[in-house]
């Protein structure tokens, strides 16, 4: 009794203001922004839980993958049948999708017919329900004179929770919306439909896709708005879907691209996450429902329950004497007497109070004006709470999308459908306002779906057809880059034949097999200071390398870089070498060693023909050099002459080497088993230690093969008489293969693609260095550009728009391959790289670009691996071994920086040379340290010779 008096006293002060009375009574339903942000954060946590394979089983929000991987881009086309099953009636449709052309947007035309579902089928057997659906489909096809002989693609909108493992398969998890059909739960609904169509007979129909109404809504709006990546239903039930990054969806294999996730957010709160926001009225609604404890969020916000919540609030207030002078009618006590349509009518702008009064009178009540105002306000609070909760859930989804894309601001469109959103006069405006208030950093547009659940399913099928067609064409384009094991074995055999041919004195050979006159790798005793000079591009490096002996051999390196001006690069040879001498002079001054008579090694990374360790005749300039009077001349002699002209210092130039040999020597200092050098960078090359007896072409060097490293010209005879005893000491020589020339004789024509032909024809040396043009950093980016250009012209990329950037040779640098193929790089960052190149891409474009880069770089790595397999097998057979352990010293940006090149190359070597255990060791400054080591080895051997 005391409680009744207290309640009466509590409200006695507020009799004059009915809205305040209701506000106080329903304070728990009036959610402020901090509470909404809290709910939003809880829903974000539920999203993560549902996406994780570890926690999905226990998650209330199931986050079901739909296998819809793309939204429409306007190029979809075709004619589809569609079924839409999700309420008390279902629809059969014929949907024609017209492709957008030029400035004309694509369009959708529909013919439809609605069929009733007899009530007994809603609680009958599943086969009976789908037999009825199938027979209705056949009736529709007869009525619309659709050919029964022709095969028709069918899209199926099925608005119940399903677990999908593919677009055309779905296991029913549970029924909702008054459906209690037996025998379908846990079964593949698509297969049951197919069986029903077969039983009906007389139709040739292929079910391409099954989607729920939320996904269909997003797809429908996405056809007209490319920013639409979210679908929202607020009707009899409620749900949301959105495009999630595949890498975040544990339940689906793969991490490239996006997939639409059906959140099934109606179950938010089933695990108690919303208990502190649930009122006694929500608990009463839940207890009286057909699924107590399930779909808690849906029961707080959806059209099936809003009217009932209002009824329960009004009933409680009437019982407490706060309405209708305490009078309670039987109608007010009856479940379902206030509907969501009544709620919408009560909140109409002009007629709301009038509609409220009529409703209450229909419930056998005699309301006063204040009663009408109070009941209308109850309706406003209940529906406002619904829009607030939906806004909080939507804010969680949009925040996740923005964070996934690493954006400060997000522009996005939400496609919306559902009777509450469509018919409630205030609901959309309230929802939009709260979403924008919670997310000021997001520019959100809401688009009302037109026939979303029906049209959207057809669009899903149209998108699936477009993607499947594009997939086939992209696969056909990239197929020639995907080399089989048999093809790689052939490349290995051809490389081996080329190596053998290059060692012979007679007959042409694409692989030059140039003797380097380096006979020994370091033995660890090298010590002292050596000068290394490196000319390989637009810069010239002078280095001082100090090798120290001890338990841990090590080298200290000091260097200075000098620019070669263009006028020097393209002037006279004398000017160029005078400039190099000036740089050396400056470096010796810098190091305070002008008076030291240092032994020096000269790394000269241009094609040279050597007849001794310290001679190198320039064959031709590359890399933009055009200095006159150099080709055909000994570059070591030209440098010596320049030093003499300067007359400031003296150098003992012991060796001229290329960077590949330097790389091998640099790694051999760390690992005595290193007898191969590999460059995989801007260019590509290999050198290795070959048995001297196999090098026939050295017989033409008139006995110079007997000359040890570092022996100056004219001192050959001082070494000894060339007896057999002395010759035995020299058993190997490093051969600079120049393997980039493989294929110059046509031996690789069967694996060369039209894109390789294009790159070759546009190069500075058409017909030469064919292997290098398939494998090196100078060309891989250009091959990718040619493929992208072809795909774009075919309408498979960038919406068929060929930009000037894409037509520009050299714009797609090989460094972009390394960046794009990085496992750590999300597709959004790939899009940023493409935008820097003037290529406006969507997610699907980015996937294909990444795939093209992968195909081109994988082939390059496999070809290098096949070539290396030929080299290591040759060394093994040279030595008559069943098994070879050997180390390869490697340098080059492609090998070092590309995320997958080295791994694929190693794997290929292992597969093609199983009798060899090949270790790869990264070189530390091969062109500098390696040249100094060759010099040190030469000096050591010269000293040993003098001591005999």
Short mmCIF file of C-alpha atoms in Angstrom, two decimals, residues 54-504:
data_model
loop_
_atom_site.label_atom_id
_atom_site.label_comp_id
_atom_site.label_asym_id
_atom_site.label_seq_id
_atom_site.Cartn_x
_atom_site.Cartn_y
_atom_site.Cartn_z
CA UNK A 54 38.50 -19.26 -32.33
CA UNK A 55 35.51 -17.45 -30.83
CA UNK A 56 32.81 -17.74 -33.54
CA UNK A 57 31.20 -20.82 -32.04
CA UNK A 58 30.50 -18.95 -28.79
CA UNK A 59 29.64 -15.63 -30.46
CA UNK A 60 26.07 -14.33 -30.32
CA UNK A 61 26.54 -12.31 -33.52
CA UNK A 62 27.45 -14.96 -36.07
CA UNK A 63 28.99 -12.74 -38.81
CA UNK A 64 28.08 -15.16 -41.61
CA UNK A 65 30.22 -15.01 -44.79
CA UNK A 66 27.94 -14.66 -47.84
CA UNK A 67 30.53 -15.37 -50.57
CA UNK A 68 29.40 -12.19 -52.30
CA UNK A 69 32.80 -10.78 -53.22
CA UNK A 70 31.97 -7.61 -55.11
CA UNK A 71 29.34 -4.93 -55.41
CA UNK A 72 28.01 -3.96 -58.87
CA UNK A 73 30.18 -1.74 -61.07
CA UNK A 74 27.61 -1.01 -63.80
CA UNK A 75 29.03 -3.46 -66.33
CA UNK A 76 26.70 -6.28 -65.27
CA UNK A 77 24.26 -7.61 -67.84
CA UNK A 78 21.96 -10.55 -68.41
CA UNK A 79 18.48 -11.94 -67.85
CA UNK A 80 17.65 -13.77 -64.63
CA UNK A 81 14.80 -15.45 -62.83
CA UNK A 82 14.50 -14.60 -59.15
CA UNK A 83 12.66 -16.05 -56.15
CA UNK A 84 12.09 -13.97 -53.03
CA UNK A 85 11.05 -15.99 -49.96
CA UNK A 86 10.97 -14.29 -46.59
CA UNK A 87 7.46 -13.44 -45.46
CA UNK A 88 3.85 -14.57 -45.63
CA UNK A 89 4.02 -14.27 -49.42
CA UNK A 90 6.77 -14.80 -51.91
CA UNK A 91 7.57 -13.32 -55.29
CA UNK A 92 8.75 -14.72 -58.59
CA UNK A 93 10.47 -12.27 -60.92
CA UNK A 94 12.12 -11.92 -64.29
CA UNK A 95 14.97 -9.41 -64.01
CA UNK A 96 16.80 -7.90 -66.99
CA UNK A 97 20.08 -6.16 -66.17
CA UNK A 98 21.37 -3.73 -68.80
CA UNK A 99 25.06 -2.83 -68.93
CA UNK A 100 26.04 0.81 -68.60
CA UNK A 101 27.60 2.21 -71.77
CA UNK A 102 29.45 5.52 -71.96
CA UNK A 103 27.50 8.15 -70.03
CA UNK A 104 24.40 5.92 -69.89
CA UNK A 105 24.07 4.12 -66.60
CA UNK A 106 23.12 0.48 -66.43
CA UNK A 107 19.50 -0.30 -65.66
CA UNK A 108 17.26 -3.02 -64.29
CA UNK A 109 13.85 -3.99 -65.65
CA UNK A 110 11.56 -6.32 -63.69
CA UNK A 111 8.36 -8.26 -64.11
CA UNK A 112 7.02 -9.91 -60.99
CA UNK A 113 4.14 -11.86 -59.52
CA UNK A 114 3.32 -12.42 -55.86
CA UNK A 115 2.14 -15.85 -54.72
CA UNK A 116 0.48 -16.54 -51.36
CA UNK A 117 1.85 -19.22 -49.04
CA UNK A 118 -0.89 -21.35 -47.48
CA UNK A 119 -0.68 -21.18 -43.66
CA UNK A 120 -0.33 -24.94 -43.32
CA UNK A 121 2.92 -24.79 -45.31
CA UNK A 122 4.50 -22.49 -42.71
CA UNK A 123 4.41 -25.34 -40.21
CA UNK A 124 4.52 -28.25 -42.65
CA UNK A 125 7.38 -30.15 -44.23
CA UNK A 126 10.21 -28.35 -46.02
CA UNK A 127 9.82 -30.35 -49.22
CA UNK A 128 6.14 -29.29 -49.45
CA UNK A 129 7.04 -25.61 -49.06
CA UNK A 130 9.70 -25.71 -51.78
CA UNK A 131 7.48 -27.83 -54.08
CA UNK A 132 4.95 -24.98 -53.83
CA UNK A 133 7.72 -22.45 -54.63
CA UNK A 134 8.85 -24.53 -57.63
CA UNK A 135 5.33 -24.95 -59.01
CA UNK A 136 4.78 -21.19 -58.69
CA UNK A 137 8.00 -20.61 -60.62
CA UNK A 138 6.75 -22.84 -63.43
CA UNK A 139 3.41 -21.04 -63.46
CA UNK A 140 5.21 -17.68 -63.75
CA UNK A 141 7.33 -18.90 -66.66
CA UNK A 142 4.19 -20.10 -68.50
CA UNK A 143 2.37 -16.85 -67.84
CA UNK A 144 5.30 -14.67 -69.01
CA UNK A 145 5.93 -16.97 -71.99
CA UNK A 146 9.50 -17.66 -70.87
CA UNK A 147 11.05 -20.49 -72.88
CA UNK A 148 11.12 -23.80 -71.01
CA UNK A 149 13.78 -25.25 -73.30
CA UNK A 150 16.43 -22.59 -72.72
CA UNK A 151 18.64 -22.68 -69.59
CA UNK A 152 17.82 -19.84 -67.18
CA UNK A 153 20.02 -18.57 -64.32
CA UNK A 154 18.07 -18.24 -61.06
CA UNK A 155 18.75 -16.03 -58.04
CA UNK A 156 17.21 -16.96 -54.69
CA UNK A 157 16.55 -14.47 -51.90
CA UNK A 158 16.10 -16.48 -48.69
CA UNK A 159 15.70 -14.19 -45.71
CA UNK A 160 16.63 -16.57 -42.92
CA UNK A 161 20.00 -17.17 -41.22
CA UNK A 162 22.13 -19.58 -43.27
CA UNK A 163 25.72 -20.73 -43.12
CA UNK A 164 27.20 -20.56 -46.62
CA UNK A 165 30.34 -22.27 -47.90
CA UNK A 166 29.75 -20.94 -51.42
CA UNK A 167 27.43 -18.52 -53.18
CA UNK A 168 25.11 -21.31 -54.33
CA UNK A 169 24.94 -23.29 -51.09
CA UNK A 170 23.48 -22.51 -47.66
CA UNK A 171 22.66 -24.54 -44.54
CA UNK A 172 19.61 -23.22 -42.69
CA UNK A 173 20.56 -22.35 -39.10
CA UNK A 174 17.10 -21.51 -37.75
CA UNK A 175 13.70 -20.21 -38.79
CA UNK A 176 12.24 -16.83 -37.82
CA UNK A 177 9.24 -14.64 -38.80
CA UNK A 178 6.57 -17.23 -37.84
CA UNK A 179 8.11 -19.93 -40.06
CA UNK A 180 8.26 -23.31 -38.32
CA UNK A 181 8.82 -25.57 -41.34
CA UNK A 182 10.00 -29.07 -40.45
CA UNK A 183 12.94 -30.98 -41.89
CA UNK A 184 15.00 -28.12 -43.36
CA UNK A 185 17.10 -26.90 -40.43
CA UNK A 186 20.75 -27.90 -40.97
CA UNK A 187 20.14 -28.77 -44.63
CA UNK A 188 21.32 -27.08 -47.84
CA UNK A 189 18.29 -25.03 -48.86
CA UNK A 190 19.57 -24.54 -52.42
CA UNK A 191 19.87 -28.28 -52.96
CA UNK A 192 16.37 -28.83 -51.58
CA UNK A 193 15.11 -26.18 -54.04
CA UNK A 194 16.97 -27.87 -56.91
CA UNK A 195 15.36 -31.18 -55.97
CA UNK A 196 11.93 -29.53 -55.93
CA UNK A 197 12.54 -28.02 -59.39
CA UNK A 198 13.52 -31.48 -60.65
CA UNK A 199 10.34 -32.98 -59.18
CA UNK A 200 8.20 -30.29 -60.79
CA UNK A 201 9.94 -30.91 -64.12
CA UNK A 202 9.67 -29.09 -67.43
CA UNK A 203 12.18 -26.31 -66.51
CA UNK A 204 15.87 -25.88 -67.19
CA UNK A 205 16.98 -23.66 -64.30
CA UNK A 206 20.44 -23.18 -62.74
CA UNK A 207 20.49 -21.73 -59.20
CA UNK A 208 23.50 -19.36 -59.29
CA UNK A 209 23.20 -17.58 -55.96
CA UNK A 210 21.37 -17.55 -52.66
CA UNK A 211 21.38 -14.34 -50.63
CA UNK A 212 19.39 -12.90 -47.78
CA UNK A 213 17.33 -9.72 -48.08
CA UNK A 214 19.93 -7.54 -46.34
CA UNK A 215 22.65 -8.44 -48.85
CA UNK A 216 20.19 -8.02 -51.71
CA UNK A 217 19.36 -4.53 -50.44
CA UNK A 218 23.04 -3.53 -50.41
CA UNK A 219 23.52 -4.87 -53.94
CA UNK A 220 20.46 -3.06 -55.29
CA UNK A 221 21.64 0.28 -53.92
CA UNK A 222 25.21 -0.53 -55.00
CA UNK A 223 24.08 -0.73 -58.62
CA UNK A 224 23.27 2.99 -58.53
CA UNK A 225 25.90 4.11 -56.00
CA UNK A 226 29.44 2.71 -56.05
CA UNK A 227 30.01 3.84 -52.46
CA UNK A 228 27.31 1.50 -51.12
CA UNK A 229 29.12 -1.08 -48.99
CA UNK A 230 26.52 -1.52 -46.23
CA UNK A 231 23.01 -2.98 -46.26
CA UNK A 232 20.45 -2.34 -43.50
CA UNK A 233 16.98 -3.81 -42.89
CA UNK A 234 14.63 -2.23 -40.35
CA UNK A 235 11.26 -3.87 -40.87
CA UNK A 236 9.47 -6.81 -39.34
CA UNK A 237 12.97 -7.99 -38.45
CA UNK A 238 16.31 -6.20 -38.51
CA UNK A 239 19.75 -7.01 -39.85
CA UNK A 240 22.85 -5.42 -41.34
CA UNK A 241 25.57 -6.56 -43.73
CA UNK A 242 28.74 -4.90 -44.99
CA UNK A 243 31.81 -5.51 -47.16
CA UNK A 244 34.60 -6.82 -44.93
CA UNK A 245 38.26 -7.38 -45.84
CA UNK A 246 38.70 -11.09 -46.55
CA UNK A 247 41.86 -11.16 -44.45
CA UNK A 248 39.70 -10.54 -41.35
CA UNK A 249 37.24 -13.38 -42.04
CA UNK A 250 38.78 -16.47 -40.46
CA UNK A 251 35.93 -18.72 -41.60
CA UNK A 252 36.84 -18.30 -45.28
CA UNK A 253 40.13 -19.26 -46.90
CA UNK A 254 42.16 -16.57 -48.63
CA UNK A 255 43.06 -13.02 -47.70
CA UNK A 256 42.74 -11.12 -50.96
CA UNK A 257 39.76 -8.90 -51.63
CA UNK A 258 36.49 -8.38 -49.83
CA UNK A 259 33.40 -10.35 -48.95
CA UNK A 260 29.98 -9.30 -47.76
CA UNK A 261 29.34 -10.44 -44.18
CA UNK A 262 25.78 -10.95 -42.97
CA UNK A 263 26.05 -9.87 -39.33
CA UNK A 264 22.71 -11.33 -38.15
CA UNK A 265 22.86 -8.56 -35.58
CA UNK A 266 19.38 -9.31 -34.26
CA UNK A 267 21.11 -11.79 -31.91
CA UNK A 268 23.25 -9.05 -30.33
CA UNK A 269 22.64 -9.36 -26.58
CA UNK A 270 21.73 -13.05 -26.57
CA UNK A 271 24.85 -13.62 -24.45
CA UNK A 272 23.90 -10.93 -21.93
CA UNK A 273 25.88 -8.09 -23.56
CA UNK A 274 22.85 -5.77 -23.34
CA UNK A 275 21.45 -6.87 -19.96
CA UNK A 276 22.08 -3.48 -18.35
CA UNK A 277 20.02 -1.78 -21.09
CA UNK A 278 17.10 -4.20 -21.11
CA UNK A 279 13.91 -3.00 -19.41
CA UNK A 280 11.14 -5.01 -17.74
CA UNK A 281 9.05 -4.48 -20.89
CA UNK A 282 11.76 -6.04 -23.09
CA UNK A 283 11.87 -9.00 -20.72
CA UNK A 284 8.10 -9.41 -20.94
CA UNK A 285 8.17 -9.27 -24.75
CA UNK A 286 10.98 -11.83 -24.84
CA UNK A 287 9.25 -14.19 -22.41
CA UNK A 288 6.04 -14.15 -24.49
CA UNK A 289 7.84 -14.68 -27.79
CA UNK A 290 8.21 -17.95 -29.67
CA UNK A 291 12.00 -17.91 -29.09
CA UNK A 292 12.75 -16.70 -25.54
CA UNK A 293 16.35 -15.62 -24.97
CA UNK A 294 17.01 -15.28 -28.69
CA UNK A 295 17.17 -12.24 -30.98
CA UNK A 296 17.33 -9.80 -28.05
CA UNK A 297 18.51 -6.80 -30.13
CA UNK A 298 15.85 -7.49 -32.75
CA UNK A 299 13.15 -7.54 -30.06
CA UNK A 300 14.27 -4.08 -28.92
CA UNK A 301 14.23 -2.44 -32.36
CA UNK A 302 12.22 -4.27 -35.04
CA UNK A 303 8.69 -3.80 -36.34
CA UNK A 304 7.51 -7.15 -35.05
CA UNK A 305 7.93 -5.98 -31.46
CA UNK A 306 7.75 -2.14 -31.24
CA UNK A 307 3.94 -2.05 -31.04
CA UNK A 308 3.92 -4.74 -28.36
CA UNK A 309 6.49 -2.83 -26.26
CA UNK A 310 4.27 0.28 -26.47
CA UNK A 311 1.22 -1.79 -25.41
CA UNK A 312 3.02 -3.21 -22.39
CA UNK A 313 4.20 0.26 -21.28
CA UNK A 314 0.72 1.76 -21.64
CA UNK A 315 -0.82 -1.22 -19.82
CA UNK A 316 1.61 -0.84 -16.89
CA UNK A 317 1.02 2.92 -16.64
CA UNK A 318 -2.75 2.37 -16.70
CA UNK A 319 -2.53 -0.24 -13.94
CA UNK A 320 -0.54 2.25 -11.85
CA UNK A 321 -3.25 4.84 -12.36
CA UNK A 322 -1.04 7.05 -14.49
CA UNK A 323 -3.32 6.78 -17.56
CA UNK A 324 -7.06 6.55 -18.20
CA UNK A 325 -7.75 7.17 -14.47
CA UNK A 326 -6.53 3.64 -13.84
CA UNK A 327 -9.02 2.00 -16.22
CA UNK A 328 -7.69 -1.05 -18.14
CA UNK A 329 -9.75 -2.54 -20.99
CA UNK A 330 -9.65 -6.16 -22.12
CA UNK A 331 -8.40 -5.03 -25.52
CA UNK A 332 -5.41 -3.29 -23.90
CA UNK A 333 -4.63 -6.55 -22.08
CA UNK A 334 -4.61 -8.48 -25.40
CA UNK A 335 -1.24 -9.22 -27.05
CA UNK A 336 -0.78 -7.71 -30.50
CA UNK A 337 -3.53 -5.10 -30.22
CA UNK A 338 -1.02 -2.27 -30.79
CA UNK A 339 1.05 -2.77 -33.95
CA UNK A 340 4.07 -1.01 -35.35
CA UNK A 341 1.77 0.50 -37.98
CA UNK A 342 -0.16 2.08 -35.06
CA UNK A 343 3.13 3.42 -33.68
CA UNK A 344 3.90 5.05 -37.04
CA UNK A 345 0.40 6.54 -37.22
CA UNK A 346 0.66 7.97 -33.68
CA UNK A 347 3.85 9.83 -34.66
CA UNK A 348 2.55 11.48 -37.80
CA UNK A 349 3.39 15.18 -37.80
CA UNK A 350 -0.12 16.63 -38.10
CA UNK A 351 -2.52 13.79 -37.34
CA UNK A 352 -0.50 11.98 -34.67
CA UNK A 353 -2.66 12.94 -31.65
CA UNK A 354 -5.83 12.31 -33.59
CA UNK A 355 -4.58 8.87 -34.64
CA UNK A 356 -3.58 8.17 -31.04
CA UNK A 357 -7.04 9.02 -29.75
CA UNK A 358 -8.72 6.84 -32.40
CA UNK A 359 -6.44 3.92 -31.50
CA UNK A 360 -7.17 4.23 -27.80
CA UNK A 361 -10.89 4.44 -28.39
CA UNK A 362 -10.65 1.31 -30.58
CA UNK A 363 -9.12 -0.33 -27.50
CA UNK A 364 -12.31 0.50 -25.54
CA UNK A 365 -10.60 3.29 -23.61
CA UNK A 366 -11.79 6.82 -22.91
CA UNK A 367 -8.61 8.90 -23.14
CA UNK A 368 -8.22 12.48 -22.04
CA UNK A 369 -6.11 14.90 -24.04
CA UNK A 370 -3.22 14.36 -21.61
CA UNK A 371 -3.63 10.59 -21.98
CA UNK A 372 -3.30 10.94 -25.76
CA UNK A 373 -0.20 13.13 -25.40
CA UNK A 374 1.34 10.65 -22.92
CA UNK A 375 0.65 7.57 -25.07
CA UNK A 376 2.02 9.36 -28.14
CA UNK A 377 5.15 10.18 -26.14
CA UNK A 378 5.50 6.52 -25.09
CA UNK A 379 5.45 5.64 -28.78
CA UNK A 380 8.08 8.30 -29.54
CA UNK A 381 10.43 7.03 -26.80
CA UNK A 382 10.09 3.40 -27.85
CA UNK A 383 10.67 4.12 -31.56
CA UNK A 384 13.41 6.65 -30.77
CA UNK A 385 15.21 4.02 -28.69
CA UNK A 386 14.96 1.69 -31.70
CA UNK A 387 16.57 4.21 -34.07
CA UNK A 388 19.23 5.02 -31.44
CA UNK A 389 20.17 1.35 -31.04
CA UNK A 390 20.29 0.86 -34.80
CA UNK A 391 22.49 3.99 -35.06
CA UNK A 392 24.87 2.56 -32.42
CA UNK A 393 25.15 -0.74 -34.31
CA UNK A 394 25.65 1.03 -37.61
CA UNK A 395 28.29 3.30 -36.04
CA UNK A 396 30.22 0.17 -35.00
CA UNK A 397 30.17 -1.18 -38.56
CA UNK A 398 31.17 2.15 -40.14
CA UNK A 399 33.96 2.67 -37.60
CA UNK A 400 35.31 -0.79 -38.44
CA UNK A 401 35.23 -0.05 -42.18
CA UNK A 402 37.02 3.29 -41.65
CA UNK A 403 39.70 1.67 -39.48
CA UNK A 404 40.14 -1.25 -41.91
CA UNK A 405 40.77 1.24 -44.69
CA UNK A 406 43.07 3.33 -42.49
CA UNK A 407 41.16 6.52 -43.28
CA UNK A 408 40.63 9.64 -41.21
CA UNK A 409 37.34 10.35 -42.97
CA UNK A 410 35.05 7.88 -44.68
CA UNK A 411 32.60 8.49 -47.49
CA UNK A 412 30.07 5.65 -47.64
CA UNK A 413 26.51 4.84 -48.60
CA UNK A 414 24.09 2.65 -46.64
CA UNK A 415 21.35 0.89 -48.61
CA UNK A 416 18.19 0.62 -46.48
CA UNK A 417 14.95 -1.33 -46.71
CA UNK A 418 12.16 -2.39 -44.34
CA UNK A 419 8.67 -1.24 -43.40
CA UNK A 420 9.72 0.62 -40.24
CA UNK A 421 12.23 2.73 -42.16
CA UNK A 422 9.84 3.25 -45.08
CA UNK A 423 6.57 3.94 -43.26
CA UNK A 424 7.49 5.52 -39.94
CA UNK A 425 7.35 9.29 -40.49
CA UNK A 426 10.20 10.23 -38.13
CA UNK A 427 12.42 7.14 -38.07
CA UNK A 428 14.80 7.84 -41.00
CA UNK A 429 15.47 11.42 -39.93
CA UNK A 430 16.24 10.38 -36.35
CA UNK A 431 18.50 7.53 -37.46
CA UNK A 432 20.51 9.73 -39.85
CA UNK A 433 20.93 12.47 -37.27
CA UNK A 434 22.24 10.15 -34.54
CA UNK A 435 24.63 8.28 -36.87
CA UNK A 436 26.14 11.56 -38.02
CA UNK A 437 26.40 12.79 -34.44
CA UNK A 438 28.16 9.61 -33.30
CA UNK A 439 30.47 9.61 -36.35
CA UNK A 440 31.31 13.18 -37.36
CA UNK A 441 34.33 11.84 -39.31
CA UNK A 442 32.09 9.79 -41.64
CA UNK A 443 30.11 11.22 -44.54
CA UNK A 444 27.19 8.80 -44.60
CA UNK A 445 24.52 8.76 -47.28
CA UNK A 446 21.37 6.67 -46.85
CA UNK A 447 19.66 5.33 -49.96
CA UNK A 448 16.25 3.68 -49.87
CA UNK A 449 16.26 0.39 -51.73
CA UNK A 450 13.79 -0.14 -54.55
CA UNK A 451 12.61 -3.78 -54.67
CA UNK A 452 15.88 -4.57 -52.93
CA UNK A 453 15.29 -8.13 -51.82
CA UNK A 454 14.23 -9.21 -55.33
CA UNK A 455 16.35 -7.10 -57.62
CA UNK A 456 19.41 -7.53 -55.38
CA UNK A 457 19.48 -11.30 -55.73
CA UNK A 458 19.53 -10.97 -59.52
CA UNK A 459 22.34 -8.42 -59.22
CA UNK A 460 24.32 -10.82 -57.03
CA UNK A 461 23.99 -13.39 -59.81
CA UNK A 462 24.93 -10.80 -62.43
CA UNK A 463 28.02 -9.78 -60.44
CA UNK A 464 28.92 -13.46 -59.96
CA UNK A 465 28.64 -14.02 -63.72
CA UNK A 466 30.76 -10.94 -64.41
CA UNK A 467 33.44 -12.03 -61.95
CA UNK A 468 33.45 -15.59 -63.30
CA UNK A 469 33.81 -14.32 -66.87
CA UNK A 470 36.58 -11.94 -65.84
CA UNK A 471 38.27 -14.73 -63.88
CA UNK A 472 38.35 -16.94 -66.98
CA UNK A 473 39.80 -14.19 -69.15
CA UNK A 474 42.42 -13.16 -66.58
CA UNK A 475 43.42 -16.82 -66.15
CA UNK A 476 43.78 -17.18 -69.92
CA UNK A 477 45.97 -14.06 -70.02
CA UNK A 478 48.23 -15.21 -67.19
CA UNK A 479 48.34 -18.88 -68.15
CA UNK A 480 51.55 -18.51 -70.28
CA UNK A 481 53.36 -17.09 -67.21
CA UNK A 482 52.55 -20.18 -65.14
CA UNK A 483 55.35 -22.58 -66.00
CA UNK A 484 54.94 -26.29 -65.42
CA UNK A 485 57.67 -28.46 -63.91
CA UNK A 486 58.27 -29.94 -67.37
CA UNK A 487 58.82 -26.46 -68.84
CA UNK A 488 61.25 -25.58 -66.04
CA UNK A 489 63.14 -28.84 -66.64
CA UNK A 490 63.47 -27.81 -70.30
CA UNK A 491 64.82 -24.38 -69.29
CA UNK A 492 67.33 -26.10 -67.00
CA UNK A 493 68.43 -28.39 -69.85
CA UNK A 494 68.79 -25.47 -72.25
CA UNK A 495 70.79 -23.49 -69.71
CA UNK A 496 73.08 -26.49 -69.19
CA UNK A 497 73.56 -26.86 -72.96
CA UNK A 498 74.30 -23.14 -73.20
CA UNK A 499 76.92 -23.35 -70.43
CA UNK A 500 78.65 -26.25 -72.16
CA UNK A 501 78.56 -24.55 -75.56
CA UNK A 502 79.98 -21.32 -74.13
CA UNK A 503 83.03 -23.12 -72.73
CA UNK A 504 84.04 -24.42 -76.15
#
